[in-house]
Every structure is written in structure tokens, then in C-alpha cells.
CSV table of C-alpha atoms in Angstrom, one decimal:
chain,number,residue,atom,x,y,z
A,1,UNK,CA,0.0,0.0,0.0
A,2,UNK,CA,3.1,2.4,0.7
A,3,UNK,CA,4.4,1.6,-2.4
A,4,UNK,CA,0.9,2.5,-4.1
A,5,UNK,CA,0.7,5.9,-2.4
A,6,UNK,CA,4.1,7.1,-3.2
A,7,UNK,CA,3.9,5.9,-6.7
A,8,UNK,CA,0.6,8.0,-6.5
A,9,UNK,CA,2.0,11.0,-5.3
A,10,UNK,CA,5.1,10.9,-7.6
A,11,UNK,CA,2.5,10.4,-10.5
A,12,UNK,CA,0.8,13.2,-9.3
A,13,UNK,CA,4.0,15.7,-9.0
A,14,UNK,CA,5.0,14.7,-12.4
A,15,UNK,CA,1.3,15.4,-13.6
A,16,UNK,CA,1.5,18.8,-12.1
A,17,UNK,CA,4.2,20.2,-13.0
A,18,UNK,CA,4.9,18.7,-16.7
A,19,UNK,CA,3.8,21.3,-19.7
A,20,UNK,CA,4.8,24.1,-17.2
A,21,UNK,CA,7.8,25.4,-18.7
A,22,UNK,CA,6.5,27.5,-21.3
A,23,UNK,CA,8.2,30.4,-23.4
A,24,UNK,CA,7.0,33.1,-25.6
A,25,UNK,CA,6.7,31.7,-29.2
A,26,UNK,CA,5.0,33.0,-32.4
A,27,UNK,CA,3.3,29.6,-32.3
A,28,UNK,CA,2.2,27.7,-29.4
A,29,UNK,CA,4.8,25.8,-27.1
A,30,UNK,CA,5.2,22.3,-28.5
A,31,UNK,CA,4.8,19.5,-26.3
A,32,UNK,CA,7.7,17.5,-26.9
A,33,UNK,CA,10.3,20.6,-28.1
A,34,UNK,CA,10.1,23.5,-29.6
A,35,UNK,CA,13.0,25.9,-31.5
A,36,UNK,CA,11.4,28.5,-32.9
A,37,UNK,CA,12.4,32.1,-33.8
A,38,UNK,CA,10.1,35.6,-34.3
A,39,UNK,CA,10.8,39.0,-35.2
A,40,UNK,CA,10.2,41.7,-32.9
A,41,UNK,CA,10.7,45.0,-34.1
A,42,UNK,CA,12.9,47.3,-36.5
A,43,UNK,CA,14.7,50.3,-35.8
A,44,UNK,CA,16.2,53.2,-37.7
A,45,UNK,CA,19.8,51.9,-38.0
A,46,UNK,CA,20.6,51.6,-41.8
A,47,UNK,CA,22.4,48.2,-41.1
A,48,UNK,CA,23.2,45.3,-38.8
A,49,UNK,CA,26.7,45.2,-38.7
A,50,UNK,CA,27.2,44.2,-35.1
A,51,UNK,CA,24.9,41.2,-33.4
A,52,UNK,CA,23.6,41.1,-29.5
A,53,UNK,CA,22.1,38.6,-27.7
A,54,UNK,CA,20.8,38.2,-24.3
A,55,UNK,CA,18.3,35.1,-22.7
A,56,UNK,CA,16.1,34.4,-19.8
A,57,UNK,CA,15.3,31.0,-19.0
A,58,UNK,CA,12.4,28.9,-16.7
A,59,UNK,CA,12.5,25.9,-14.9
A,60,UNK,CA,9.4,23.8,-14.5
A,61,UNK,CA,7.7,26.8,-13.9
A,62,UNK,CA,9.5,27.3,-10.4
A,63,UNK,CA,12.4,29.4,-11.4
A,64,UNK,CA,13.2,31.9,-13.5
A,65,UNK,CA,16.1,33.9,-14.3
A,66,UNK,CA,18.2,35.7,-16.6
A,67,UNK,CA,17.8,39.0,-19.0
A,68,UNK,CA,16.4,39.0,-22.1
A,69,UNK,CA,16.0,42.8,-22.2
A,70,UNK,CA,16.6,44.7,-25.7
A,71,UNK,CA,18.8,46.9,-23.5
A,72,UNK,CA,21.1,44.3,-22.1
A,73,UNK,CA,21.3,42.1,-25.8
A,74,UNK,CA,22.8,45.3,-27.4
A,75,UNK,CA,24.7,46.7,-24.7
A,76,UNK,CA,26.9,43.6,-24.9
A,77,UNK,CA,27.4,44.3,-28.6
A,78,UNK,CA,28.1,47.9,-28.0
A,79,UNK,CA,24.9,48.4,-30.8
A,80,UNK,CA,23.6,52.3,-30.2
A,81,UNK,CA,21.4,52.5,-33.2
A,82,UNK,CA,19.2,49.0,-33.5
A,83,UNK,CA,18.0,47.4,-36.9
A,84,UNK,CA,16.1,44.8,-35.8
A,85,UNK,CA,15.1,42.9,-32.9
A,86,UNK,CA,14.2,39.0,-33.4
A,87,UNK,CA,13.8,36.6,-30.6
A,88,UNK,CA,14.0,32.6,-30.3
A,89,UNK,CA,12.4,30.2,-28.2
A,90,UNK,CA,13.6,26.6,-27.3
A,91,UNK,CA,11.2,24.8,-24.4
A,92,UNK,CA,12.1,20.5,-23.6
A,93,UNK,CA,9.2,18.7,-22.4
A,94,UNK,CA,7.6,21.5,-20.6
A,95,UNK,CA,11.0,21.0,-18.0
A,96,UNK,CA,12.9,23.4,-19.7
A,97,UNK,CA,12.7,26.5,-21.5
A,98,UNK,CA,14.5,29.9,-22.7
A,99,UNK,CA,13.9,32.9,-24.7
A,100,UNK,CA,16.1,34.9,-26.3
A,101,UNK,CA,16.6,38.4,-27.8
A,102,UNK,CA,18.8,39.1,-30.7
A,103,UNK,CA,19.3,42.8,-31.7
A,104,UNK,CA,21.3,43.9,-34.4
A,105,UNK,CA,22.5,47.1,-35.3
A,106,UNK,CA,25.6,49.6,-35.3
């Protein structure tokens, strides 16, 4: 009977929390995976000459961290006038996911 009740309860957690990890996608999450890319937004900057990219990621739907900030992605490419902004998702079994934010510009 123990051994019916923990298997229960493990079912349960597994139940729960599966499908949780979700990220922003053009399209729905997928189930299974998902690697998928979008575009944001485009600036004024005649080209993209230099590249920036920054990520946030989740955890089951428990944690969360990182920065995927527009800011942050071309701050580390030392971009001042952006082009574009695109974005991809990647999400594994709900367990796992991240988004990123690419920026190019000059």
C-alpha cells in the first residue's frame, strides 16, 4: 500500500508540473520541443553590422532567471542605433525553456 501511495504521489507531481515550462513563441509551445524564432521589431539603423544577444530562461515553472532585455542584448554588442530585434524560443518537455533576444544594429 506504501508503495501504491508514493507511486501516486510521484504520478501526481509529475502530472503537475509537466507542460509548465513555457516560453513566448509565435506559435504555441510544442509539447515535446520547440525551437522556434520571431521578429520583434525594426529600428532606424541603416544596417546590422554588429549582433547582440541576451536570454532568460524557466525551470518547470519554479524558477526563473536571466535577462532578455533589448537593453542588455545590445549593450553587450556595444549596438547604439538598433535594426532589428528578433527573438527565439527553445522549451524541452515543458521541464525546460529559454527565450532569447537578438538585436542587431551599429
Amino acid at each position: 500500500m506504501k508503495k501504491l501511495l508514493t507511486a501516486t504521489a510521484i504520478a501526481a507531481t509529475v502530472a503537475m508540473t509537466a507542460g509548465c515550462a513555457t516560453a513566448r513563441a509565435p506559435v504555441s509551445n510544442g509539447w515535446l520541443f520547440t525551437d522556434v524564432k520571431g521578429s520583434e521589431s525594426v529600428g532606424d539603423a541603416t544596417s546590422g553590422v554588429r549582433y547582440g544577444r541576451a536570454c532568460s530562461a524557466n525551470v518547470l515553472g519554479l524558477v526563473a532567471y536571466g535577462d532578455s532585455s533589448t537593453r542588455t542584448a545590445a549593450s553587450r554588442a556595444g549596438i547604439s542605433r538598433i535594426q532589428t530585434v528578433d527573438y527565439s524560443t527553445n522549451t524541452v518537455l515543458g521541464v525546460w525553456a529559454q527565450t532569447c533576444t537578438l538585436v542587431y544594429g551599429e
